[in-house]
XYZ file of C-alpha atoms in Angstrom:
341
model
C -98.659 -138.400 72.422
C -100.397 -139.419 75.766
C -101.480 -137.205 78.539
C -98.196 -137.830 80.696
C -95.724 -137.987 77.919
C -96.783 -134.286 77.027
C -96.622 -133.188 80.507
C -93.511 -135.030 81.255
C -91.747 -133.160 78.391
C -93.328 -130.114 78.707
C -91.502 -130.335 82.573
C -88.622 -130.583 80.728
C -88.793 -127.855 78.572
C -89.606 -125.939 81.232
C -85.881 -126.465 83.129
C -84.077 -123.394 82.181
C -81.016 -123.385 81.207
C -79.534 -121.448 84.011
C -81.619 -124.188 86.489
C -79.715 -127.197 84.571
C -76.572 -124.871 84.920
C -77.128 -124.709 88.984
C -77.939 -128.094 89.159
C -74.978 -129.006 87.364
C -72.829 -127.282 90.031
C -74.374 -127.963 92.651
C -76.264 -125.368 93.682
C -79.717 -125.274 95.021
C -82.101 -126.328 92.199
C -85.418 -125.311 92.833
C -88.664 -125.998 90.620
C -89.367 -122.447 89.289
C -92.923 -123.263 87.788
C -95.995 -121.732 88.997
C -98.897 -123.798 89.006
C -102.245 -121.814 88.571
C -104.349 -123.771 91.153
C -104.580 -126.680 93.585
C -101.863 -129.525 92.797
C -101.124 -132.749 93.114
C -98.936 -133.270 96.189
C -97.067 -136.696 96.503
C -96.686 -138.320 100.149
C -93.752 -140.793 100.781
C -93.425 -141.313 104.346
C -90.630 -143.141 106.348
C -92.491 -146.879 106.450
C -96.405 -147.794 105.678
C -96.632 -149.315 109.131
C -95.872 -146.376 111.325
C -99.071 -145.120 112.844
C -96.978 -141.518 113.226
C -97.284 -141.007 109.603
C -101.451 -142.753 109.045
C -102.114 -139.754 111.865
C -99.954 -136.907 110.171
C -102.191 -138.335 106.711
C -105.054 -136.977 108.284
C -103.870 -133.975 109.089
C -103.118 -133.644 105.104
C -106.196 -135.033 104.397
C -108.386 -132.301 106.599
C -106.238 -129.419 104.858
C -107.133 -131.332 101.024
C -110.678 -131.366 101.893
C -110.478 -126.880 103.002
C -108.322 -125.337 100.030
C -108.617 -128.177 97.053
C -105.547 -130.310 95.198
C -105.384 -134.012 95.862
C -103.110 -136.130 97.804
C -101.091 -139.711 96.276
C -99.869 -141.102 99.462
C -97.175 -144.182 98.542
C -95.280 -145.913 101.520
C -92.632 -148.558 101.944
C -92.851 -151.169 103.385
C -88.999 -151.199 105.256
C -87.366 -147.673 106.248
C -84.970 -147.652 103.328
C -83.429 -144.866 101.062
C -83.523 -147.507 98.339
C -87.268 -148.092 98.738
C -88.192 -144.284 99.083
C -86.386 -143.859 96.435
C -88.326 -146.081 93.888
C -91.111 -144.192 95.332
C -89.775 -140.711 94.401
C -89.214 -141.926 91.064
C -92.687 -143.441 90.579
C -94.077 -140.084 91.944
C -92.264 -138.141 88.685
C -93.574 -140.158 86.195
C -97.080 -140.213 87.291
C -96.437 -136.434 87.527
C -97.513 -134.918 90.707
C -96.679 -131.056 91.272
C -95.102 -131.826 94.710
C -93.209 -134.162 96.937
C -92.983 -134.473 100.667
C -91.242 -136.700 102.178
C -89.562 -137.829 105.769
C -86.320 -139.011 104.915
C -85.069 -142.303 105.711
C -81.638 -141.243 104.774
C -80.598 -137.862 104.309
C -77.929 -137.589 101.598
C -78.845 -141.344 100.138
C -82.046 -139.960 98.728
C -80.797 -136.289 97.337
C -79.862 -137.256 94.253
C -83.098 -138.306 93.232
C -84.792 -135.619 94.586
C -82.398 -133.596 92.572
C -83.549 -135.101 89.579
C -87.168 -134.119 90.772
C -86.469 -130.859 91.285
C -85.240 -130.719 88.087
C -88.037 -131.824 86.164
C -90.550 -129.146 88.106
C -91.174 -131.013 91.062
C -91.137 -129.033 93.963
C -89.814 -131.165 96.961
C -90.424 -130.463 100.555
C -89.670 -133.134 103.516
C -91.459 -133.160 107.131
C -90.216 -134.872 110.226
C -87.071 -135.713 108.812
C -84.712 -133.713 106.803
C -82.817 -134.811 103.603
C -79.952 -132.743 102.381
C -80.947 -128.791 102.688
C -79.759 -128.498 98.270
C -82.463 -131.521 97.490
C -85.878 -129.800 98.653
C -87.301 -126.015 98.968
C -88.382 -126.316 102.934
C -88.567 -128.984 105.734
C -91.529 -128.815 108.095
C -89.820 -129.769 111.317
C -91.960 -130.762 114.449
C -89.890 -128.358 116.548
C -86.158 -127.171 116.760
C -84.281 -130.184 116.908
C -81.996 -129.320 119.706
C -85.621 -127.984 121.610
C -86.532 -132.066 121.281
C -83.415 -133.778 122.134
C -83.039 -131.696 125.307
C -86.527 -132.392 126.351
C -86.040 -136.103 126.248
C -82.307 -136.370 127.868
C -84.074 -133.769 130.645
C -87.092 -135.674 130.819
C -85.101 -138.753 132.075
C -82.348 -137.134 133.842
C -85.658 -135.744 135.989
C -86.792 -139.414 136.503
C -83.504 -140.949 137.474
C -82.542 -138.071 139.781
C -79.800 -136.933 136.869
C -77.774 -139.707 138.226
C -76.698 -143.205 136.839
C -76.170 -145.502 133.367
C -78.820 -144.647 130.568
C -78.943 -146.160 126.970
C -81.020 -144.238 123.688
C -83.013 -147.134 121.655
C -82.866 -145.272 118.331
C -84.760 -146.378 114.675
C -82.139 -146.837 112.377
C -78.323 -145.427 112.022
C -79.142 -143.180 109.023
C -82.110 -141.375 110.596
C -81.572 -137.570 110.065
C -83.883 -136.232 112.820
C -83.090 -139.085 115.613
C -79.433 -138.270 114.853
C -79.815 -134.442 115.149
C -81.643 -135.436 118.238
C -78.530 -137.524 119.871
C -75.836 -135.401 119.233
C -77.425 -132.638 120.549
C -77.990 -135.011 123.661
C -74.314 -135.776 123.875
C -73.258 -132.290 123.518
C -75.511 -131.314 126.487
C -73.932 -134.238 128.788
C -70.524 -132.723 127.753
C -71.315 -129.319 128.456
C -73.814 -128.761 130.908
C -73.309 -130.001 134.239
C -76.135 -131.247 135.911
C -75.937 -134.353 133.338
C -72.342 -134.501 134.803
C -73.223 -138.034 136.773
C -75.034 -139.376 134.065
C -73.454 -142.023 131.270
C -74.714 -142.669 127.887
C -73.483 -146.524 127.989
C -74.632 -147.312 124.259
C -77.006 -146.043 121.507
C -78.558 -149.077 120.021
C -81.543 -149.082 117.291
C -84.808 -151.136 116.548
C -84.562 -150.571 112.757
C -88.422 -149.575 112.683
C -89.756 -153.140 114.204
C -91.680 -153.387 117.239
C -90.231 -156.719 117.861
C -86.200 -156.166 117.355
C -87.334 -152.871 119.524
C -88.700 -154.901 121.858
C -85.807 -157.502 121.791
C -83.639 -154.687 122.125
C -84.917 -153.335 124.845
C -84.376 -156.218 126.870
C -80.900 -157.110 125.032
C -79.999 -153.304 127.177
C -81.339 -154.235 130.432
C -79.120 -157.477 130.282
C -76.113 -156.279 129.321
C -76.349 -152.939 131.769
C -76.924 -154.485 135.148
C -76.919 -151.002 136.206
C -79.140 -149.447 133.825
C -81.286 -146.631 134.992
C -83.208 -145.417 132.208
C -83.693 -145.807 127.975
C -84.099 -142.662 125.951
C -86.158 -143.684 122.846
C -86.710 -141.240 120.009
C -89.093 -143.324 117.460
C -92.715 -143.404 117.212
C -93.213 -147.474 117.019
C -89.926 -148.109 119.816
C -91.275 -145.966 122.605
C -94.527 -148.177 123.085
C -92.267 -151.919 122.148
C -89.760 -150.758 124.833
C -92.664 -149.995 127.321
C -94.387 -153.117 126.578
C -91.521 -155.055 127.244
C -90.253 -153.728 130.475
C -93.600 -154.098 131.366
C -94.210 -157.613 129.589
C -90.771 -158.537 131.919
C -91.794 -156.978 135.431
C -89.349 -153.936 134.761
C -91.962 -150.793 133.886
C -90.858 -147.974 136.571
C -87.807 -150.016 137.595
C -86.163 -148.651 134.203
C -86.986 -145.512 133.645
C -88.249 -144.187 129.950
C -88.495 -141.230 127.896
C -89.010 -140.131 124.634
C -90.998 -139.667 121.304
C -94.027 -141.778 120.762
C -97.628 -141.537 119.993
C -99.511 -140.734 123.550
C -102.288 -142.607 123.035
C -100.265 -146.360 123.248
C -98.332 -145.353 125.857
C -101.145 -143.858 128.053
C -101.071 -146.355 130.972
C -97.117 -145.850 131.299
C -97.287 -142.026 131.158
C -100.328 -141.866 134.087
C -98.065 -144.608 136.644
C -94.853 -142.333 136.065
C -92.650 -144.900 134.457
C -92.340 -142.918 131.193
C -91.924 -139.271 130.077
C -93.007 -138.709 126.465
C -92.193 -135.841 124.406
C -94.604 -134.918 121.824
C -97.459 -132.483 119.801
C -100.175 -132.763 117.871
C -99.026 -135.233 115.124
C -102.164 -134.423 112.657
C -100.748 -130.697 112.428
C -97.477 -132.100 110.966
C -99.641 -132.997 108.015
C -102.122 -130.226 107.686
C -98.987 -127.566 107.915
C -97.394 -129.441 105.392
C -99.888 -129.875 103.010
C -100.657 -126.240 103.068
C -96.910 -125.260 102.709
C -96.679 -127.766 99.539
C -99.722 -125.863 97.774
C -98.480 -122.261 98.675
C -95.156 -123.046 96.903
C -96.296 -124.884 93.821
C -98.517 -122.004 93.262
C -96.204 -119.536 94.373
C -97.872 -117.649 97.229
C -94.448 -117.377 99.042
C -90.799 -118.096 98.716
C -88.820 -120.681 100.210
C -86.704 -118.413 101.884
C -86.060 -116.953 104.806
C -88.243 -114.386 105.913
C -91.549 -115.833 103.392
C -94.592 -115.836 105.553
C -97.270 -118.279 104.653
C -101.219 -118.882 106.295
C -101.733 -122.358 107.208
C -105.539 -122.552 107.679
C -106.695 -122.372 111.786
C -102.811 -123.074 112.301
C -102.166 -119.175 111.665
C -99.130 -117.886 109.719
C -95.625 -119.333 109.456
C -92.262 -118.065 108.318
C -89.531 -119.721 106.795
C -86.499 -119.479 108.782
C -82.731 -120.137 108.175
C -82.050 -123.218 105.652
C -85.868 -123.151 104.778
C -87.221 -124.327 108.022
C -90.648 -124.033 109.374
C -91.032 -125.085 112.738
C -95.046 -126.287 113.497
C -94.585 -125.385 117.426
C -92.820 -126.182 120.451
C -93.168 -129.884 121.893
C -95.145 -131.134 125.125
C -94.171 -133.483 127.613
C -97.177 -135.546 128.710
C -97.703 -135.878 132.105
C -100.542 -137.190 134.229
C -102.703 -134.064 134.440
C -102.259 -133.586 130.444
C -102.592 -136.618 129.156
C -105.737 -136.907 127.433
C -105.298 -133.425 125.724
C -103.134 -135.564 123.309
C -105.415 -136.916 120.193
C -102.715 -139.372 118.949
């Protein structure tokens, strides 16, 4: 019998039969197996091209090099449940310890992490969530209504909370961007100094710089009126501001958003665009440390666990198994260049 084969079926053996039970009925399965040092922890971010995920990699990478494990870091190459899933799949039989993941679709890809789970893989996901009964924990940037309300107030602040404004999403199944827009939506509805602003459509770039781009523009022509674009995705922020700009339109139509700082620099120091963000490398160093204290059982995933993240401190896992890394920034002029991505 080969290395993996034994492995593999010694993960199965090691499924109890009150985990298969749970699993069976749907109830949280969670890999129960303690591993006695440093793991393997598998990375499948959203898509291969997104510099948001290269920069949280070296984040992971710094926290690999302090306590030990290694890393397999496997992309797609379109933002896909299909393709992550292939990916989680590949990740089982090569047999790493642990899976993170940012989800491209939230209940799309539970059923194979269920299956993970249920041959000893523990599963966390960062940046986006999947379906709370498929992983352990999600390592959230901040509280997801804390993010959408920065954005919506970061534009309402540039367009004098008055006038037509559009959101330039990723894709329709993206769990975090659509946490983010409801909770905008709800605000509008409720809270009335968004009371003369309208949300005239929510369109999305489907993780391309150029249908974001093309997009962008599609907006501006068919809203004459159009005051500002909210856009929640690290590669549309930077294609939207390029192509107001590339157009004559940067400061004329207001942004704001989620993006790296660094490529949007220029627009962020002339006023035309607010961005929301923190310090993307963190996402990955938290994680990383959060996927090794579980697979070797040095907390719980659940609420109330505390857990020491390297020169991050110590973090506890709230409600639903959520860690939050820290409340968001908006960069502005005088901050800027405190960003490092």
């Amino acid at each position: 019998m080969s290395l993996f084969s034994f492995r593999t079926a010694s993960r199965m053996a090691c499924l109890s039969g009150v985990a298969a039970l749970a699993l069976a009925l749907g109830a949280t399965a969670q890999a129960a197996e303690c591993r006695k040092g440093p793991v393997t922890v598998g990375y499948i971010p959203k898509l291969d091209t997104d510099p948001f995920f290269q920069s949280a990699n070296t984040g992971a990478q710094k926290a690999q090099k302090e306590i030990g494990g290694k890393i397999v870091l496997q992309a797609p190459s379109e933002a896909t449940a299909e393709a992550q899933i292939a990916f989680i799949n590949n990740m089982v039989t090569q047999g790493v310890d642990a899976i993170v993941i940012s989800g491209n679709d939230a209940n799309a890809l539970a059923p194979a992490l269920r299956r993970a789970q249920a041959q000893n893989v523990w599963v966390l996901t960062y940046d986006s969530d999947v379906a709370p009964k498929a992983r352990s924990i999600f390592i959230n940037q901040a509280q997801s209504e804390l993010l959408g309300q920065s954005m919506l107030e970061s534009l309402g602040k540039a367009i004098n909370y008055d006038g037509e404004f559009a959101i330039l999403s990723s894709t329709p199944t993206a769990t975090n961007q659509n946490r983010w827009i409801a909770n905008m939506k709800q605000t509008i509805a409720s809270d009335p100094i968004f009371a003369k602003m309208k949300l005239v459509q929510v369109a999305y770039g489907q993780e391309s710089e150029q249908i974001n781009q093309q997009q962008t523009l599609a907006l501006v022509q068919a809203f004459p009126n159009l005051k500002g674009i909210i856009v929640p995705a690290g590669i549309g922020l930077p294609a939207a501001a390029r192509a107001l700009d590339q157009a004559g339109l940067s400061g004329k139509i207001k942004l704001s958003g989620l993006g790296p700082v660094s490529l949007v620099k220029k627009y962020v120091k002339d006023g035309s665009l607010a961005d929301v963000w923190w310090n993307v490398p963190d996402l990955g160093y938290l994680s990383y440390y959060a996927a090794q204290g579980l697979a070797q059982c040095t907390f719980k995933p659940e609420a109330g666990a505390t857990f020491t993240a390297g020169h991050l401190g110590s973090y506890t896992v709230g409600k639903d198994g959520l860690v939050l890394l820290g409340p968001p920034k908006v960069a502005t002029p005088a901050n800027v260049d405190e960003f490092p991505f």
